PDB file of C-alpha atoms in Angstrom:
ATOM      1  CA  UNK D 170      28.604 106.593 165.203  1.00  0.00           C
ATOM      2  CA  UNK D 171      31.863 108.614 165.432  1.00  0.00           C
ATOM      3  CA  UNK D 172      33.916 107.027 162.868  1.00  0.00           C
ATOM      4  CA  UNK D 173      37.726 105.761 163.526  1.00  0.00           C
ATOM      5  CA  UNK D 174      40.041 108.209 162.514  1.00  0.00           C
ATOM      6  CA  UNK D 175      42.426 106.699 159.582  1.00  0.00           C
ATOM      7  CA  UNK D 176      45.428 107.601 162.153  1.00  0.00           C
ATOM      8  CA  UNK D 177      43.925 106.265 165.184  1.00  0.00           C
ATOM      9  CA  UNK D 178      43.319 103.160 163.527  1.00  0.00           C
ATOM     10  CA  UNK D 179      46.240 101.980 162.205  1.00  0.00           C
ATOM     11  CA  UNK D 180      47.767 102.925 165.794  1.00  0.00           C
ATOM     12  CA  UNK D 181      45.703 100.683 167.488  1.00  0.00           C
ATOM     13  CA  UNK D 182      46.006  97.960 164.243  1.00  0.00           C
ATOM     14  CA  UNK D 183      49.531  97.739 163.982  1.00  0.00           C
ATOM     15  CA  UNK D 184      50.405  95.958 167.591  1.00  0.00           C
ATOM     16  CA  UNK D 185      47.902  93.449 166.682  1.00  0.00           C
ATOM     17  CA  UNK D 186      49.080  92.796 162.974  1.00  0.00           C
ATOM     18  CA  UNK D 187      52.843  91.702 165.074  1.00  0.00           C
ATOM     19  CA  UNK D 188      50.781  89.332 167.234  1.00  0.00           C
ATOM     20  CA  UNK D 189      49.483  87.915 164.480  1.00  0.00           C
ATOM     21  CA  UNK D 190      52.339  87.337 162.201  1.00  0.00           C
ATOM     22  CA  UNK D 191      53.126  85.388 166.049  1.00  0.00           C
ATOM     23  CA  UNK D 192      49.614  83.668 165.638  1.00  0.00           C
ATOM     24  CA  UNK D 193      51.351  82.460 161.769  1.00  0.00           C
ATOM     25  CA  UNK D 194      54.809  81.480 163.515  1.00  0.00           C
ATOM     26  CA  UNK D 195      52.758  79.971 166.171  1.00  0.00           C
ATOM     27  CA  UNK D 196      51.141  77.491 162.894  1.00  0.00           C
ATOM     28  CA  UNK D 197      53.336  76.720 161.608  1.00  0.00           C
ATOM     29  CA  UNK D 198      55.423  76.267 164.759  1.00  0.00           C
ATOM     30  CA  UNK D 199      53.007  73.337 166.361  1.00  0.00           C
ATOM     31  CA  UNK D 200      51.331  71.896 162.976  1.00  0.00           C
ATOM     32  CA  UNK D 201      48.047  73.332 163.651  1.00  0.00           C
ATOM     33  CA  UNK D 202      44.653  74.741 160.918  1.00  0.00           C
ATOM     34  CA  UNK D 203      43.241  77.508 161.717  1.00  0.00           C
ATOM     35  CA  UNK D 204      38.961  78.784 159.195  1.00  0.00           C
ATOM     36  CA  UNK D 205      37.737  81.903 160.024  1.00  0.00           C
ATOM     37  CA  UNK D 206      35.015  81.855 158.538  1.00  0.00           C
ATOM     38  CA  UNK D 207      33.346  85.755 157.828  1.00  0.00           C
ATOM     39  CA  UNK D 208      29.740  86.213 156.524  1.00  0.00           C
ATOM     40  CA  UNK D 209      27.194  89.114 156.514  1.00  0.00           C
ATOM     41  CA  UNK D 210      24.882  90.870 154.672  1.00  0.00           C
ATOM     42  CA  UNK D 211      26.434  92.604 150.953  1.00  0.00           C
ATOM     43  CA  UNK D 212      28.610  95.968 151.837  1.00  0.00           C
ATOM     44  CA  UNK D 213      29.321  94.566 155.938  1.00  0.00           C
ATOM     45  CA  UNK D 214      33.222  94.673 155.111  1.00  0.00           C
ATOM     46  CA  UNK D 215      34.699  90.832 154.640  1.00  0.00           C
ATOM     47  CA  UNK D 216      36.673  91.472 151.944  1.00  0.00           C
ATOM     48  CA  UNK D 217      38.632  94.562 154.377  1.00  0.00           C
ATOM     49  CA  UNK D 218      39.105  92.501 156.898  1.00  0.00           C
ATOM     50  CA  UNK D 219      40.038  89.457 155.207  1.00  0.00           C
ATOM     51  CA  UNK D 220      42.813  91.706 153.028  1.00  0.00           C
ATOM     52  CA  UNK D 221      43.566  93.173 156.683  1.00  0.00           C
ATOM     53  CA  UNK D 222      44.682  90.291 158.450  1.00  0.00           C
ATOM     54  CA  UNK D 223      46.221  88.734 155.604  1.00  0.00           C
ATOM     55  CA  UNK D 224      48.245  92.045 154.407  1.00  0.00           C
ATOM     56  CA  UNK D 225      51.013  91.467 156.295  1.00  0.00           C
ATOM     57  CA  UNK D 226      51.423  87.953 156.960  1.00  0.00           C
ATOM     58  CA  UNK D 227      52.884  85.273 154.510  1.00  0.00           C
ATOM     59  CA  UNK D 228      50.535  83.957 151.324  1.00  0.00           C
ATOM     60  CA  UNK D 229      52.471  80.660 150.996  1.00  0.00           C
ATOM     61  CA  UNK D 230      51.180  80.420 154.509  1.00  0.00           C
ATOM     62  CA  UNK D 231      47.625  81.707 154.882  1.00  0.00           C
ATOM     63  CA  UNK D 232      44.789  81.653 151.880  1.00  0.00           C
ATOM     64  CA  UNK D 233      41.759  83.379 150.828  1.00  0.00           C
ATOM     65  CA  UNK D 234      38.694  81.291 149.617  1.00  0.00           C
ATOM     66  CA  UNK D 235      35.659  83.211 148.162  1.00  0.00           C
ATOM     67  CA  UNK D 236      34.352  80.107 145.706  1.00  0.00           C
ATOM     68  CA  UNK D 237      32.155  81.281 142.982  1.00  0.00           C
ATOM     69  CA  UNK D 238      28.050  80.279 141.970  1.00  0.00           C
ATOM     70  CA  UNK D 239      28.912  75.675 142.262  1.00  0.00           C
ATOM     71  CA  UNK D 240      28.890  74.257 138.196  1.00  0.00           C
ATOM     72  CA  UNK D 241      27.188  72.374 136.964  1.00  0.00           C
ATOM     73  CA  UNK D 242      29.263  68.984 138.738  1.00  0.00           C
ATOM     74  CA  UNK D 243      29.281  70.876 142.000  1.00  0.00           C
ATOM     75  CA  UNK D 244      26.155  70.982 142.149  1.00  0.00           C
ATOM     76  CA  UNK D 245      25.176  67.338 142.274  1.00  0.00           C
ATOM     77  CA  UNK D 246      28.607  66.728 144.884  1.00  0.00           C
ATOM     78  CA  UNK D 247      27.280  66.909 149.203  1.00  0.00           C
ATOM     79  CA  UNK D 248      27.167  70.018 149.205  1.00  0.00           C
ATOM     80  CA  UNK D 249      29.974  70.626 151.546  1.00  0.00           C
ATOM     81  CA  UNK D 250      32.550  69.101 149.110  1.00  0.00           C
ATOM     82  CA  UNK D 251      33.661  71.115 147.549  1.00  0.00           C
ATOM     83  CA  UNK D 252      34.100  73.201 150.633  1.00  0.00           C
ATOM     84  CA  UNK D 253      37.014  70.495 152.480  1.00  0.00           C
ATOM     85  CA  UNK D 254      39.244  71.706 149.118  1.00  0.00           C
ATOM     86  CA  UNK D 255      40.199  74.349 150.911  1.00  0.00           C
ATOM     87  CA  UNK D 256      40.529  72.947 154.104  1.00  0.00           C
ATOM     88  CA  UNK D 257      44.568  74.236 155.670  1.00  0.00           C
ATOM     89  CA  UNK D 258      46.901  71.625 156.157  1.00  0.00           C
ATOM     90  CA  UNK D 259      49.867  71.745 158.678  1.00  0.00           C
ATOM     91  CA  UNK D 260      50.430  75.305 159.900  1.00  0.00           C
ATOM     92  CA  UNK D 261      48.151  77.146 158.009  1.00  0.00           C
ATOM     93  CA  UNK D 262      44.840  79.594 158.159  1.00  0.00           C
ATOM     94  CA  UNK D 263      41.742  79.578 156.045  1.00  0.00           C
ATOM     95  CA  UNK D 264      39.845  82.480 155.678  1.00  0.00           C
ATOM     96  CA  UNK D 265      36.449  82.339 153.752  1.00  0.00           C
ATOM     97  CA  UNK D 266      35.440  84.783 152.514  1.00  0.00           C
ATOM     98  CA  UNK D 267      31.675  83.505 152.813  1.00  0.00           C
ATOM     99  CA  UNK D 268      31.342  80.278 153.149  1.00  0.00           C
ATOM    100  CA  UNK D 269      29.515  77.397 153.107  1.00  0.00           C
ATOM    101  CA  UNK D 270      26.587  79.072 155.075  1.00  0.00           C
ATOM    102  CA  UNK D 271      26.003  80.079 151.722  1.00  0.00           C
ATOM    103  CA  UNK D 272      22.714  77.643 151.839  1.00  0.00           C
ATOM    104  CA  UNK D 273      21.534  78.998 154.898  1.00  0.00           C
ATOM    105  CA  UNK D 274      21.954  83.035 154.145  1.00  0.00           C
ATOM    106  CA  UNK D 275      22.169  83.972 150.104  1.00  0.00           C
ATOM    107  CA  UNK D 276      20.529  80.624 148.550  1.00  0.00           C
ATOM    108  CA  UNK D 277      17.200  80.278 151.132  1.00  0.00           C
ATOM    109  CA  UNK D 278      16.477  84.090 150.840  1.00  0.00           C
ATOM    110  CA  UNK D 279      17.399  84.561 147.112  1.00  0.00           C
ATOM    111  CA  UNK D 280      15.051  80.300 146.137  1.00  0.00           C
ATOM    112  CA  UNK D 281      18.597  79.369 144.928  1.00  0.00           C
ATOM    113  CA  UNK D 282      17.856  75.981 146.349  1.00  0.00           C
ATOM    114  CA  UNK D 283      14.727  73.887 147.424  1.00  0.00           C
ATOM    115  CA  UNK D 284      13.039  73.942 151.489  1.00  0.00           C
ATOM    116  CA  UNK D 285      14.497  70.609 151.843  1.00  0.00           C
ATOM    117  CA  UNK D 286      18.210  71.432 150.844  1.00  0.00           C
ATOM    118  CA  UNK D 287      18.028  74.110 153.229  1.00  0.00           C
ATOM    119  CA  UNK D 288      16.533  72.264 156.310  1.00  0.00           C
ATOM    120  CA  UNK D 289      19.512  69.525 155.637  1.00  0.00           C
ATOM    121  CA  UNK D 290      22.418  72.037 155.972  1.00  0.00           C
ATOM    122  CA  UNK D 291      20.799  73.062 159.053  1.00  0.00           C
ATOM    123  CA  UNK D 292      20.335  69.176 160.348  1.00  0.00           C
ATOM    124  CA  UNK D 293      24.360  68.168 158.777  1.00  0.00           C
ATOM    125  CA  UNK D 294      26.592  72.365 159.234  1.00  0.00           C
ATOM    126  CA  UNK D 295      26.953  71.471 163.400  1.00  0.00           C
ATOM    127  CA  UNK D 296      27.792  67.731 163.049  1.00  0.00           C
ATOM    128  CA  UNK D 297      29.958  69.143 159.778  1.00  0.00           C
ATOM    129  CA  UNK D 298      31.779  71.551 162.193  1.00  0.00           C
ATOM    130  CA  UNK D 299      32.241  69.327 165.521  1.00  0.00           C
ATOM    131  CA  UNK D 300      33.468  66.790 162.821  1.00  0.00           C
ATOM    132  CA  UNK D 301      36.611  69.404 161.921  1.00  0.00           C
ATOM    133  CA  UNK D 302      37.752  70.828 165.521  1.00  0.00           C
ATOM    134  CA  UNK D 303      37.444  66.532 166.881  1.00  0.00           C
ATOM    135  CA  UNK D 304      39.907  66.555 164.150  1.00  0.00           C
ATOM    136  CA  UNK D 305      41.791  69.601 165.386  1.00  0.00           C
ATOM    137  CA  UNK D 306      41.341  72.012 163.694  1.00  0.00           C
ATOM    138  CA  UNK D 307      40.391  76.402 164.950  1.00  0.00           C
ATOM    139  CA  UNK D 308      37.648  77.378 164.079  1.00  0.00           C
ATOM    140  CA  UNK D 309      36.469  81.207 164.170  1.00  0.00           C
ATOM    141  CA  UNK D 310      32.584  81.757 162.580  1.00  0.00           C
ATOM    142  CA  UNK D 311      32.071  84.954 162.323  1.00  0.00           C
ATOM    143  CA  UNK D 312      28.720  87.941 162.068  1.00  0.00           C
ATOM    144  CA  UNK D 313      29.987  90.984 160.416  1.00  0.00           C
ATOM    145  CA  UNK D 314      26.622  93.367 161.594  1.00  0.00           C
ATOM    146  CA  UNK D 315      25.878  96.402 159.709  1.00  0.00           C
ATOM    147  CA  UNK D 316      22.731  98.687 159.572  1.00  0.00           C
ATOM    148  CA  UNK D 317      20.541  98.984 156.784  1.00  0.00           C
ATOM    149  CA  UNK D 318      21.761 103.429 156.609  1.00  0.00           C
ATOM    150  CA  UNK D 319      25.142 102.118 156.129  1.00  0.00           C
ATOM    151  CA  UNK D 320      24.966 100.076 153.577  1.00  0.00           C
ATOM    152  CA  UNK D 321      23.458 102.121 151.383  1.00  0.00           C
ATOM    153  CA  UNK D 322      25.309 104.289 152.102  1.00  0.00           C
ATOM    154  CA  UNK D 323      28.210 101.855 150.721  1.00  0.00           C
ATOM    155  CA  UNK D 324      25.973 101.002 147.747  1.00  0.00           C
ATOM    156  CA  UNK D 325      25.632 104.158 146.389  1.00  0.00           C
ATOM    157  CA  UNK D 326      29.606 104.129 147.133  1.00  0.00           C
ATOM    158  CA  UNK D 327      30.014 101.887 144.994  1.00  0.00           C
ATOM    159  CA  UNK D 328      27.604 102.656 142.319  1.00  0.00           C
ATOM    160  CA  UNK D 329      29.328 106.125 141.669  1.00  0.00           C
ATOM    161  CA  UNK D 330      33.260 104.997 141.723  1.00  0.00           C
ATOM    162  CA  UNK D 331      34.131 102.615 139.144  1.00  0.00           C
ATOM    163  CA  UNK D 332      37.299 101.373 140.544  1.00  0.00           C
ATOM    164  CA  UNK D 333      34.386  99.698 142.551  1.00  0.00           C
ATOM    165  CA  UNK D 334      31.383  99.115 140.746  1.00  0.00           C
ATOM    166  CA  UNK D 335      32.875  95.345 140.228  1.00  0.00           C
ATOM    167  CA  UNK D 336      31.921  95.174 144.252  1.00  0.00           C
ATOM    168  CA  UNK D 337      27.579  95.161 142.191  1.00  0.00           C
ATOM    169  CA  UNK D 338      25.738  92.494 141.050  1.00  0.00           C
ATOM    170  CA  UNK D 339      22.110  92.028 140.430  1.00  0.00           C
ATOM    171  CA  UNK D 340      21.560  89.571 143.699  1.00  0.00           C
ATOM    172  CA  UNK D 341      23.479  92.371 145.315  1.00  0.00           C
ATOM    173  CA  UNK D 342      20.423  95.027 144.246  1.00  0.00           C
ATOM    174  CA  UNK D 343      17.997  92.104 144.484  1.00  0.00           C
ATOM    175  CA  UNK D 344      19.373  92.124 147.987  1.00  0.00           C
ATOM    176  CA  UNK D 345      18.542  95.639 149.112  1.00  0.00           C
ATOM    177  CA  UNK D 346      14.696  94.837 148.825  1.00  0.00           C
ATOM    178  CA  UNK D 347      15.272  91.956 151.306  1.00  0.00           C
ATOM    179  CA  UNK D 348      16.994  93.900 153.903  1.00  0.00           C
ATOM    180  CA  UNK D 349      14.421  91.685 156.690  1.00  0.00           C
ATOM    181  CA  UNK D 350      14.196  88.295 154.437  1.00  0.00           C
ATOM    182  CA  UNK D 351      18.159  88.245 155.310  1.00  0.00           C
ATOM    183  CA  UNK D 352      17.814  88.957 158.795  1.00  0.00           C
ATOM    184  CA  UNK D 353      15.251  85.932 159.475  1.00  0.00           C
ATOM    185  CA  UNK D 354      17.752  83.905 157.679  1.00  0.00           C
ATOM    186  CA  UNK D 355      20.432  84.409 159.996  1.00  0.00           C
ATOM    187  CA  UNK D 356      18.573  84.500 163.368  1.00  0.00           C
ATOM    188  CA  UNK D 357      17.029  80.917 162.300  1.00  0.00           C
ATOM    189  CA  UNK D 358      20.858  79.984 161.200  1.00  0.00           C
ATOM    190  CA  UNK D 359      22.306  81.686 164.116  1.00  0.00           C
ATOM    191  CA  UNK D 360      19.243  78.764 166.042  1.00  0.00           C
ATOM    192  CA  UNK D 361      20.530  75.959 163.860  1.00  0.00           C
ATOM    193  CA  UNK D 362      24.787  76.038 164.037  1.00  0.00           C
ATOM    194  CA  UNK D 363      25.721  78.202 167.307  1.00  0.00           C
ATOM    195  CA  UNK D 364      27.320  75.539 169.098  1.00  0.00           C
ATOM    196  CA  UNK D 365      29.654  75.068 171.823  1.00  0.00           C
ATOM    197  CA  UNK D 366      32.165  73.325 169.233  1.00  0.00           C
ATOM    198  CA  UNK D 367      31.524  76.214 166.918  1.00  0.00           C
ATOM    199  CA  UNK D 368      29.951  79.100 168.011  1.00  0.00           C
ATOM    200  CA  UNK D 369      29.277  82.564 166.140  1.00  0.00           C
ATOM    201  CA  UNK D 370      30.376  85.701 167.951  1.00  0.00           C
ATOM    202  CA  UNK D 371      28.561  88.744 165.729  1.00  0.00           C
ATOM    203  CA  UNK D 372      30.281  92.128 165.650  1.00  0.00           C
ATOM    204  CA  UNK D 373      29.620  95.368 164.434  1.00  0.00           C
ATOM    205  CA  UNK D 374      30.950  96.935 160.714  1.00  0.00           C
ATOM    206  CA  UNK D 375      28.393 100.413 161.475  1.00  0.00           C
ATOM    207  CA  UNK D 376      32.118 101.503 161.180  1.00  0.00           C
ATOM    208  CA  UNK D 377      34.487  99.175 159.158  1.00  0.00           C
ATOM    209  CA  UNK D 378      38.121 100.082 160.782  1.00  0.00           C
ATOM    210  CA  UNK D 379      36.126  98.861 164.229  1.00  0.00           C
ATOM    211  CA  UNK D 380      34.934  96.355 162.943  1.00  0.00           C
ATOM    212  CA  UNK D 381      37.888  95.707 161.863  1.00  0.00           C
ATOM    213  CA  UNK D 382      40.380  96.100 164.827  1.00  0.00           C
ATOM    214  CA  UNK D 383      37.039  94.305 167.181  1.00  0.00           C
ATOM    215  CA  UNK D 384      36.694  91.643 165.132  1.00  0.00           C
ATOM    216  CA  UNK D 385      40.443  91.366 164.946  1.00  0.00           C
ATOM    217  CA  UNK D 386      41.582  91.225 168.519  1.00  0.00           C
ATOM    218  CA  UNK D 387      38.359  88.835 169.770  1.00  0.00           C
ATOM    219  CA  UNK D 388      40.608  86.339 166.716  1.00  0.00           C
ATOM    220  CA  UNK D 389      44.024  87.298 168.561  1.00  0.00           C
ATOM    221  CA  UNK D 390      42.368  86.414 172.627  1.00  0.00           C
ATOM    222  CA  UNK D 391      40.584  83.840 171.616  1.00  0.00           C
ATOM    223  CA  UNK D 392      43.540  82.001 170.240  1.00  0.00           C
ATOM    224  CA  UNK D 393      45.597  79.616 172.527  1.00  0.00           C
ATOM    225  CA  UNK D 394      48.473  80.942 174.608  1.00  0.00           C
ATOM    226  CA  UNK D 395      50.767  81.553 171.294  1.00  0.00           C
ATOM    227  CA  UNK D 396      53.998  83.700 171.595  1.00  0.00           C
ATOM    228  CA  UNK D 397      56.817  82.001 170.805  1.00  0.00           C
ATOM    229  CA  UNK D 398      60.377  84.414 170.479  1.00  0.00           C
ATOM    230  CA  UNK D 399      61.102  85.550 167.291  1.00  0.00           C
ATOM    231  CA  UNK D 400      64.946  83.696 166.793  1.00  0.00           C
ATOM    232  CA  UNK D 401      67.176  86.746 166.808  1.00  0.00           C
ATOM    233  CA  UNK D 402      69.105  87.076 162.849  1.00  0.00           C
ATOM    234  CA  UNK D 403      71.801  88.805 161.779  1.00  0.00           C
ATOM    235  CA  UNK D 404      71.815  89.317 158.101  1.00  0.00           C
ATOM    236  CA  UNK D 405      75.627  88.488 157.586  1.00  0.00           C
ATOM    237  CA  UNK D 406      77.796  91.474 155.057  1.00  0.00           C
ATOM    238  CA  UNK D 407      78.232  90.859 151.477  1.00  0.00           C
ATOM    239  CA  UNK D 408      81.532  89.812 150.924  1.00  0.00           C
ATOM    240  CA  UNK D 409      81.980  92.345 147.869  1.00  0.00           C
ATOM    241  CA  UNK D 410      79.589  96.128 146.447  1.00  0.00           C
ATOM    242  CA  UNK D 411      76.715  95.190 146.356  1.00  0.00           C
ATOM    243  CA  UNK D 412      75.950  95.491 142.168  1.00  0.00           C
ATOM    244  CA  UNK D 413      74.042  96.380 140.090  1.00  0.00           C
ATOM    245  CA  UNK D 414      71.747  94.191 136.996  1.00  0.00           C
ATOM    246  CA  UNK D 415      72.485  93.211 133.611  1.00  0.00           C
ATOM    247  CA  UNK D 416      71.048  91.981 131.420  1.00  0.00           C
ATOM    248  CA  UNK D 417      72.856  90.237 127.983  1.00  0.00           C
ATOM    249  CA  UNK D 418      70.429  89.800 124.992  1.00  0.00           C
ATOM    250  CA  UNK D 419      67.955  90.751 123.589  1.00  0.00           C
ATOM    251  CA  UNK D 420      65.944  90.956 126.840  1.00  0.00           C
ATOM    252  CA  UNK D 421      65.910  94.625 127.979  1.00  0.00           C
ATOM    253  CA  UNK D 422      64.210  96.766 130.716  1.00  0.00           C
ATOM    254  CA  UNK D 423      61.235  98.859 129.019  1.00  0.00           C
ATOM    255  CA  UNK D 424      61.156 102.906 129.354  1.00  0.00           C
ATOM    256  CA  UNK D 425      60.940 103.978 132.226  1.00  0.00           C
ATOM    257  CA  UNK D 426      58.455 106.619 132.378  1.00  0.00           C
ATOM    258  CA  UNK D 427      58.142 108.190 136.071  1.00  0.00           C
TER     259      UNK D 427
END
């Protein structure tokens, strides 16, 4: 696949960023709530597309949820309980960088849950999501697809780049040996949880820039008509000349080195 050039990518992304702002303004105006779930193999590009969506939006309105492994206390709770606490309030958009579907993916493949817990999850997840949708939450579920060739290239890049090495974990390294197992777990998850009220959408992320554009375009096309005319805003002139910062007392700006 021929990768999209950076300049072309930015040109295509810019109008979508304006549309995402329209969505955010519509959510705030109507009090609607939106949840977007991002799942996929390690290195697929979940963090990149989430950050792209959130970058130009109000961080007080848009939240990214990337939960760590459950605590000892959380592991004794109803499985969905700790996710419920992060669901949106009126006017909010919440994006899950991995979600309750951890149980159907990494927990299943790596043996972090029992067969009984896994089977119960597959039964409860569609019911749980039906409750969310019935309550008015707009729910979108995306699976980011990546061939192992590109996954390996990204693993190698992370291993070589000290600024990306934090992205590698022992679980990531084990996942390299379980590519087929993850594929089978994904297919079983789709079979059980791809429903009319909460369908899955698969996006090709072999080229991450193209993947981001395709995912964002799909999301925008499937949100209800949310165009609201921007309210005119005129910045009044200052009644005086612009002032400079002045500091009195013991606290001063640090020395400038650049």
